[in-house]
Coordinates of C-alpha atoms and ligand atoms in Angstrom, one line a residue:
M1 CA -20.0 -6.0 -8.9
N2 CA -20.6 -2.6 -10.6
N3 CA -20.7 -2.4 -14.4
F4 CA -17.6 -1.6 -16.3
I5 CA -15.8 -1.4 -19.6
F6 CA -12.2 -2.6 -19.8
E7 CA -9.6 -1.7 -22.3
N8 CA -5.8 -1.4 -22.1
A9 CA -4.1 -0.3 -25.3
T10 CA -0.4 -0.7 -24.2
K11 CA 1.6 -3.6 -25.4
V12 CA 4.1 -4.7 -22.7
Y13 CA 7.4 -6.4 -23.3
F14 CA 8.7 -7.7 -20.0
G15 CA 12.0 -9.2 -18.9
K16 CA 15.8 -9.1 -19.0
G17 CA 17.0 -8.1 -22.4
C18 CA 13.7 -6.9 -23.8
V19 CA 15.0 -3.5 -25.0
K20 CA 17.7 -5.2 -27.0
E21 CA 15.3 -7.6 -28.4
Y22 CA 12.3 -5.4 -29.3
L23 CA 13.1 -1.7 -29.4
S24 CA 14.3 -1.5 -33.0
C25 CA 11.2 -3.3 -34.2
K26 CA 8.9 -0.9 -32.2
V27 CA 10.5 2.3 -33.6
K28 CA 10.6 1.0 -37.2
P29 CA 7.8 3.1 -38.6
Y30 CA 9.3 6.4 -37.4
A31 CA 12.2 8.4 -38.9
T32 CA 12.6 11.0 -36.1
V33 CA 12.4 9.9 -32.5
M34 CA 12.4 12.2 -29.4
L35 CA 14.5 10.6 -26.7
A36 CA 13.1 11.9 -23.4
Y37 CA 14.7 11.4 -20.0
G38 CA 15.4 12.8 -16.6
G39 CA 18.4 14.1 -14.8
G40 CA 21.0 11.7 -16.2
S41 CA 20.7 8.4 -14.3
I42 CA 20.4 6.7 -17.7
K43 CA 23.8 8.1 -18.6
R44 CA 25.4 6.7 -15.5
N45 CA 23.9 3.2 -15.6
G46 CA 24.5 2.5 -19.3
V47 CA 20.8 2.6 -20.5
Y48 CA 21.4 5.7 -22.6
D49 CA 24.3 4.1 -24.5
E50 CA 22.3 0.9 -25.1
V51 CA 19.2 2.8 -26.4
T52 CA 21.1 5.3 -28.5
G53 CA 23.1 2.5 -30.0
I54 CA 20.0 0.7 -31.0
L55 CA 18.4 3.9 -32.5
K56 CA 21.5 4.9 -34.4
A57 CA 21.9 1.4 -35.8
A58 CA 18.3 1.6 -37.0
G59 CA 19.1 4.9 -38.7
K60 CA 16.9 7.2 -36.6
N61 CA 17.2 10.9 -36.2
I62 CA 17.3 11.4 -32.5
V63 CA 16.0 14.6 -30.9
E64 CA 17.0 14.7 -27.2
F65 CA 14.7 16.1 -24.6
S66 CA 16.5 15.9 -21.2
G67 CA 16.3 17.2 -17.7
I68 CA 12.7 16.1 -16.9
M69 CA 12.5 16.8 -13.2
A70 CA 10.7 14.8 -10.5
N71 CA 7.2 16.2 -10.3
P72 CA 7.3 17.5 -13.9
T73 CA 6.1 21.0 -14.5
Y74 CA 3.8 22.4 -17.1
A75 CA 6.6 24.7 -18.2
K76 CA 8.7 21.5 -19.0
V77 CA 5.8 20.1 -21.0
Q78 CA 5.6 23.2 -23.1
E79 CA 9.4 23.1 -23.7
G80 CA 9.1 19.5 -24.9
A81 CA 6.1 20.2 -27.1
K82 CA 8.0 23.1 -28.8
L83 CA 11.0 20.9 -29.4
A84 CA 8.8 18.2 -30.8
R85 CA 7.1 20.5 -33.2
E86 CA 10.2 22.3 -34.4
N87 CA 12.0 19.0 -35.1
H88 CA 9.0 17.2 -36.7
V89 CA 9.2 14.5 -34.1
E90 CA 7.2 11.4 -35.1
M91 CA 7.3 9.5 -31.9
I92 CA 8.4 10.0 -28.3
L93 CA 10.5 7.4 -26.5
G94 CA 10.4 8.2 -22.7
I95 CA 13.1 6.5 -20.5
G96 CA 12.6 6.8 -16.8
G97 CA 10.0 6.7 -14.0
G98 CA 6.6 8.3 -13.6
S99 CA 8.0 11.8 -14.0
V100 CA 9.4 11.1 -17.4
M101 CA 6.5 9.1 -18.6
D102 CA 3.9 11.6 -17.4
C103 CA 5.8 14.5 -18.9
C104 CA 6.0 12.6 -22.2
K105 CA 2.3 11.9 -22.2
A106 CA 1.5 15.6 -21.8
V107 CA 4.1 16.5 -24.5
S108 CA 2.5 14.0 -26.9
L109 CA -0.8 15.8 -26.4
A110 CA 0.6 19.3 -26.4
A111 CA 2.6 18.8 -29.5
R112 CA -0.5 18.0 -31.5
Y113 CA -2.8 20.6 -30.0
A114 CA -2.9 24.3 -30.8
G115 CA -4.7 25.4 -27.6
D116 CA -3.5 25.4 -24.0
I117 CA -3.5 21.8 -22.7
W118 CA -3.5 22.9 -19.1
E119 CA -6.8 24.8 -19.5
D120 CA -8.4 22.3 -21.8
F121 CA -7.4 19.0 -20.3
W122 CA -5.8 19.2 -16.9
A123 CA -7.7 22.1 -15.3
H124 CA -11.0 21.3 -17.0
P125 CA -10.9 17.7 -18.3
G126 CA -11.9 17.7 -22.0
V127 CA -12.4 15.1 -24.6
I128 CA -9.3 14.2 -26.7
D129 CA -10.7 13.9 -30.2
F130 CA -7.3 13.8 -32.0
E131 CA -4.3 11.5 -32.0
P132 CA -1.5 12.5 -29.6
L133 CA 2.0 11.8 -30.8
P134 CA 2.8 8.1 -30.5
L135 CA 4.6 7.3 -27.3
G136 CA 6.7 4.3 -26.2
V137 CA 8.3 4.0 -22.7
I138 CA 11.3 2.2 -21.2
V139 CA 10.7 2.0 -17.4
T140 CA 13.7 2.4 -15.1
V141 CA 12.1 2.5 -11.7
A142 CA 9.0 0.6 -10.4
G143 CA 6.3 2.7 -8.8
T144 CA 3.7 4.8 -10.6
G145 CA 2.5 2.2 -13.1
S146 CA 2.3 5.1 -15.6
E147 CA 3.6 2.7 -18.3
C148 CA 0.2 1.0 -18.7
N149 CA -2.4 3.7 -18.4
G150 CA -3.2 7.2 -19.8
G151 CA -2.6 8.9 -16.5
A152 CA -0.3 11.8 -16.2
V153 CA 0.3 14.1 -13.2
I154 CA 1.6 17.5 -14.0
T155 CA 2.5 20.4 -11.7
N156 CA 1.5 23.9 -12.6
E157 CA 4.0 25.9 -10.6
E158 CA 2.3 29.3 -11.2
K159 CA -1.0 28.1 -10.1
K160 CA 0.4 25.8 -7.3
V161 CA -1.7 22.9 -8.5
K162 CA -0.4 19.3 -9.1
T163 CA -3.1 17.2 -10.7
G164 CA -3.6 14.1 -12.8
R165 CA -5.9 13.0 -15.6
D166 CA -6.3 9.6 -17.1
Y167 CA -7.1 9.6 -20.9
P168 CA -7.0 6.3 -22.6
R169 CA -5.5 8.0 -25.7
L170 CA -2.4 8.8 -23.6
N171 CA -1.7 5.1 -23.0
P172 CA 1.8 4.4 -24.3
Q173 CA 1.7 2.2 -27.5
F174 CA 4.4 0.0 -26.0
A175 CA 6.2 -0.4 -22.7
L176 CA 9.6 -2.2 -22.3
L177 CA 10.1 -3.4 -18.7
D178 CA 13.5 -4.8 -17.9
P179 CA 13.8 -5.4 -14.2
T180 CA 17.6 -5.2 -14.3
Y181 CA 17.3 -1.5 -15.3
T182 CA 16.0 -0.9 -11.8
Y183 CA 19.1 -2.3 -10.0
S184 CA 20.7 1.2 -10.0
V185 CA 17.8 3.0 -8.4
P186 CA 18.9 4.5 -5.0
V187 CA 17.4 2.4 -2.1
K188 CA 15.5 5.5 -0.9
Q189 CA 13.8 5.9 -4.3
M190 CA 13.2 2.1 -4.6
I191 CA 11.4 2.1 -1.2
S192 CA 9.4 5.3 -2.1
G193 CA 8.3 3.7 -5.4
G194 CA 7.4 0.5 -3.6
F195 CA 5.2 2.4 -1.2
D196 CA 3.6 4.2 -4.1
I197 CA 2.6 0.8 -5.5
L198 CA 1.1 -0.3 -2.2
S199 CA -0.7 3.0 -1.9
H200 CA -2.3 2.6 -5.4
I201 CA -3.6 -0.7 -4.3
M202 CA -4.9 0.4 -0.9
E203 CA -6.5 3.5 -2.4
T204 CA -8.5 1.2 -4.7
Y205 CA -9.1 -1.6 -2.1
F206 CA -10.5 0.7 0.6
S207 CA -13.6 1.7 -1.4
E208 CA -17.0 0.2 -2.2
P209 CA -18.1 -2.4 -3.0
N210 CA -17.4 -4.4 0.1
E211 CA -19.1 -7.6 -1.1
D212 CA -17.2 -10.4 -2.7
N213 CA -15.5 -9.2 -5.9
V214 CA -12.5 -10.3 -8.1
S215 CA -10.7 -6.9 -7.7
D216 CA -10.4 -7.1 -3.9
D217 CA -9.1 -10.7 -4.1
I218 CA -6.5 -9.7 -6.7
M219 CA -5.5 -6.7 -4.6
E220 CA -4.9 -8.7 -1.4
A221 CA -2.5 -10.9 -3.4
L222 CA -0.8 -7.9 -4.9
M223 CA -0.4 -6.2 -1.5
R224 CA 1.2 -9.3 0.0
S225 CA 3.5 -9.4 -3.1
V226 CA 4.6 -5.8 -2.7
I227 CA 5.4 -6.2 1.0
R228 CA 7.3 -9.5 0.5
N229 CA 9.3 -8.4 -2.5
L230 CA 10.1 -4.9 -1.2
R231 CA 11.7 -6.5 1.9
A232 CA 13.6 -8.9 -0.4
A233 CA 14.8 -6.1 -2.6
I234 CA 16.0 -4.1 0.4
R235 CA 18.0 -7.1 1.6
N236 CA 19.5 -7.6 -1.9
P237 CA 18.9 -4.8 -4.5
E238 CA 20.0 -7.2 -7.3
D239 CA 17.5 -9.9 -6.5
Y240 CA 16.0 -10.4 -9.9
T241 CA 12.9 -12.2 -8.7
A242 CA 12.1 -9.4 -6.2
R243 CA 12.7 -6.6 -8.8
S244 CA 10.6 -8.5 -11.4
N245 CA 7.7 -8.9 -9.0
L246 CA 7.9 -5.2 -7.9
M247 CA 7.9 -4.1 -11.5
W248 CA 4.9 -6.1 -12.5
D249 CA 3.1 -5.3 -9.2
A250 CA 3.5 -1.6 -10.1
T251 CA 2.0 -2.2 -13.6
M252 CA -0.8 -4.4 -12.2
A253 CA -1.7 -1.7 -9.7
E254 CA -2.3 0.9 -12.3
N255 CA -3.2 -0.9 -15.5
R256 CA -6.9 -0.5 -14.6
V257 CA -7.5 -4.2 -13.9
I258 CA -8.0 -3.9 -10.2
K259 CA -10.1 -0.8 -10.5
M260 CA -12.9 -2.7 -12.3
G261 CA -16.1 -2.3 -10.5
K262 CA -14.5 -0.3 -7.7
K263 CA -15.3 3.2 -6.7
C264 CA -11.7 4.1 -5.7
D265 CA -10.7 6.5 -3.0
F266 CA -7.4 8.3 -3.8
E267 CA -7.9 11.0 -1.1
C268 CA -4.4 10.4 0.1
H269 CA -3.2 11.0 -3.4
N270 CA -5.2 14.2 -3.6
M271 CA -3.6 15.4 -0.3
E272 CA -0.1 14.3 -1.4
H273 CA -0.3 16.0 -4.8
Q274 CA -1.1 19.3 -3.1
L275 CA 1.7 18.8 -0.6
G276 CA 3.9 18.2 -3.6
A277 CA 2.6 21.3 -5.4
Y278 CA 3.6 23.5 -2.4
T279 CA 6.7 21.7 -1.2
N280 CA 7.9 19.5 -4.1
C281 CA 8.1 16.5 -1.7
N282 CA 8.8 13.0 -3.0
H283 CA 5.6 11.3 -4.0
G284 CA 6.0 8.0 -2.2
C285 CA 7.4 9.6 0.9
G286 CA 4.5 12.0 1.1
L287 CA 2.1 9.1 0.8
A288 CA 3.9 7.1 3.5
V289 CA 3.4 10.0 6.0
L290 CA -0.3 10.4 5.2
H291 CA -1.7 6.9 4.9
P292 CA -1.7 5.6 8.5
V293 CA -3.1 8.9 9.8
Y294 CA -5.8 9.1 7.2
Y295 CA -6.8 5.4 7.9
R296 CA -7.0 6.1 11.6
H297 CA -9.6 8.6 10.6
I298 CA -11.7 6.4 8.4
Y299 CA -11.3 2.8 9.4
R300 CA -14.6 2.7 11.3
D301 CA -16.4 3.8 8.1
G302 CA -15.0 0.9 6.2
L303 CA -14.8 -1.6 9.0
P304 CA -15.4 -4.9 7.1
K305 CA -12.6 -4.0 4.6
F306 CA -10.2 -2.9 7.2
I307 CA -10.8 -6.3 9.1
R308 CA -10.0 -8.1 5.8
F309 CA -6.9 -6.0 5.4
A310 CA -5.6 -7.0 8.9
E311 CA -6.4 -10.7 8.4
N312 CA -5.6 -11.3 4.8
V313 CA -2.7 -8.9 4.1
W314 CA -0.9 -8.8 7.4
G315 CA -1.9 -12.2 8.7
I316 CA -3.2 -10.9 12.0
S317 CA -5.6 -13.3 13.8
R318 CA -8.5 -12.1 15.9
D319 CA -7.3 -13.4 19.2
G320 CA -10.3 -12.1 21.1
R321 CA -10.1 -8.6 19.5
S322 CA -13.2 -6.6 18.8
D323 CA -13.9 -5.7 15.1
E324 CA -12.6 -2.2 15.7
A325 CA -9.4 -3.4 17.5
L326 CA -8.7 -5.9 14.7
A327 CA -9.2 -3.3 12.0
L328 CA -7.0 -0.9 13.8
A329 CA -4.3 -3.6 14.2
G330 CA -4.1 -3.7 10.4
V331 CA -3.6 0.0 10.2
E332 CA -0.9 -0.2 12.9
A333 CA 0.8 -3.1 11.0
L334 CA 1.0 -0.7 8.0
A335 CA 2.5 2.0 10.1
S336 CA 5.1 -0.4 11.5
F337 CA 6.0 -1.5 8.0
I338 CA 6.5 2.1 6.9
K339 CA 9.0 2.5 9.8
E340 CA 10.6 -0.8 9.2
I341 CA 11.5 0.0 5.6
G342 CA 12.8 3.5 6.5
L343 CA 10.2 5.8 5.1
P344 CA 9.4 9.1 6.7
T345 CA 6.5 9.2 9.2
T346 CA 6.1 13.0 9.7
L347 CA 5.8 16.1 7.5
R348 CA 8.8 17.5 9.5
E349 CA 10.9 14.5 8.3
L350 CA 9.7 15.4 4.7
G351 CA 11.4 18.8 5.3
M352 CA 8.5 21.0 6.3
T353 CA 9.2 23.5 9.0
D354 CA 6.2 25.8 8.8
Q355 CA 2.7 24.6 9.8
T356 CA 1.0 27.9 8.9
V357 CA 0.9 26.9 5.2
L358 CA -1.0 23.7 5.9
K359 CA -4.4 25.5 5.8
E360 CA -3.8 26.8 2.4
I361 CA -2.7 23.4 1.2
A362 CA -5.6 21.6 2.9
D363 CA -8.1 24.0 1.3
S364 CA -6.6 23.3 -2.2
C365 CA -7.0 19.5 -1.9
G366 CA -9.6 17.7 -4.1
I367 CA -12.3 15.8 -2.3
S368 CA -12.7 12.2 -3.4
A369 CA -16.3 11.0 -4.0
G370 CA -15.1 7.3 -3.5
S371 CA -13.8 7.3 0.0
Y372 CA -15.4 5.5 2.9
R373 CA -16.1 8.8 4.5
K374 CA -16.1 12.0 2.4
M375 CA -13.5 14.3 3.8
T376 CA -14.0 18.0 4.5
H377 CA -11.2 20.6 4.2
E378 CA -11.3 21.0 7.9
E379 CA -10.6 17.2 8.5
I380 CA -7.8 17.3 5.9
L381 CA -6.2 20.1 7.8
Q382 CA -6.6 18.1 11.0
I383 CA -4.9 15.1 9.3
F384 CA -2.0 17.4 8.1
H385 CA -1.5 18.7 11.7
E386 CA -1.5 15.1 13.0
C387 CA 1.1 14.3 10.4
F388 CA 3.3 17.2 11.2
E389 CA 5.4 15.6 14.0
Ligands
LIG1 O1 15.9 11.9 -13.3 P1 16.9 10.8 -13.2 O2 18.3 11.2 -13.2 O3 16.6 9.7 -14.2 O4 16.7 10.1 -11.8 C1 15.5 9.6 -11.3 C2 14.8 10.5 -10.3 O5 15.7 11.3 -9.6 C3 15.7 8.4 -10.5 N1 15.8 7.1 -11.3 C4 14.9 6.6 -12.1 N2 15.3 5.4 -12.6 C5 16.6 5.3 -12.1 C6 16.9 6.3 -11.3 N3 18.1 6.5 -10.6 C7 19.0 5.5 -10.8 N4 18.7 4.4 -11.6 C8 17.6 4.2 -12.2 N5 17.3 3.1 -13.0 O6 14.6 8.3 -9.6 C9 14.2 9.6 -9.3 C10 12.7 9.6 -9.2 O7 12.1 9.4 -10.5 P2 10.6 9.8 -10.8 O8 10.2 9.4 -12.2 O9 10.3 11.2 -10.3 O10 9.9 8.8 -9.7 P3 8.5 8.1 -9.8 O11 8.5 7.0 -10.8 O12 8.1 7.8 -8.4 O13 7.5 9.2 -10.4 C11 6.9 10.2 -9.6 C12 6.0 11.1 -10.4 O14 4.9 10.4 -10.9 C13 3.6 10.9 -10.4 C14 4.0 11.5 -9.1 O15 3.1 12.4 -8.6 C15 5.4 12.2 -9.5 O16 5.1 13.4 -10.2 N6 2.6 9.9 -10.4 C16 2.1 9.4 -11.6 C17 1.1 8.5 -11.7 C18 0.5 8.1 -13.0 N7 0.9 8.6 -14.1 O17 -0.3 7.2 -13.1 C19 0.4 8.0 -10.5 C20 1.1 8.3 -9.3 O18 0.2 8.2 -8.2 C21 1.9 9.5 -9.2 O19 1.1 10.6 -8.8
LIG2 ZN1 1.0 7.4 -6.6

């Protein structure tokens, strides 16, 4: 195994009723709390009333920061930071999915920083040598795992760049995870979030080292869990066991545990982020289109791992297949699963109509140093074309 240092600063409170039980105690030290959320789902499903009721009963001044969009923009971050400064906010409470959590992390940094956080942290990663505003999160959709890491993905619309950074200082101080809060997530978004979880695990699994290591073993169990529980949650969206497992799968995929000793790929994420920067496509849906095509390009370069994937994740037996055929059968099982659960399989289905922009998008993609075969911008363009229809 490669050397590593492990730390995770977020305290997690998991399970039905956890908000009612722990929120007032977690906000105790702060007089003014910024309540940050998205487009209003929390008002429709009762979470807003529950949370504001708890904050008001605890005598907090509430500063509302609403309308955080999917794929949060740098402009929205600046709006939140200004609001936080003007109202002397002492902590941020983000309620939602990855978009809300990521935006809140960036706001927590920007509110305490005089310079331009895009230039100093997102465009050119810098060292955070000050304390961002304390952040707590209440997760309402399983997917990104942003609740338990310092990662935040922000879109700079002007520059047409969507990019993420992971700073340990941006880890939320606490995360409240009540699986029943995810019951109201539309099925399409639940599936997209579920695929994002699977993608995070695959992007880590399909990278060096290939020899026996704890991370790969944990990941095989996690991938089987995501596949099984996503199917169960599609059958019955209020299956508490399935929703609980998916919620914790999401956290486990991105709380850094499985990344220990792994190089990590994340080339599909690089590609999807730039597709998102140009088209504002849904993150999990974009990943679903890209993954099988990308893996058909690289499976020969990571053959032993792709064979393990076929056998240990999809339960495919060799049945006289060659190594290559067995590895490819695993990739095709993934492609069938994507179809089975109703995710898009082409860029056209994602809403793209114009292929001419693909070159510009391909040229803007980051190149991962951890993939089984280092991509070139030409090969990324080829992948995009193969994904088109
Ligand atoms: O905005 P509202 O009205 O709340 O509706 C949201 C939004 O429309 C809805 N939703 C969330 N919880 C709900 C609900 N609707 C009904 N009931 C509920 N309980 O779901 C929609 C999508 O929410 P969003 O937060 O955008 O989804 P997701 O969690 O997939 O986050 C996506 C963002 O996270 C980034 C993505 O790139 C994208 O910008 N990522 C963040 C990562 C990280 N920080 O570590 C890693 C990921 O790879 C990813 O890149
Ligand atoms: Zn993702």
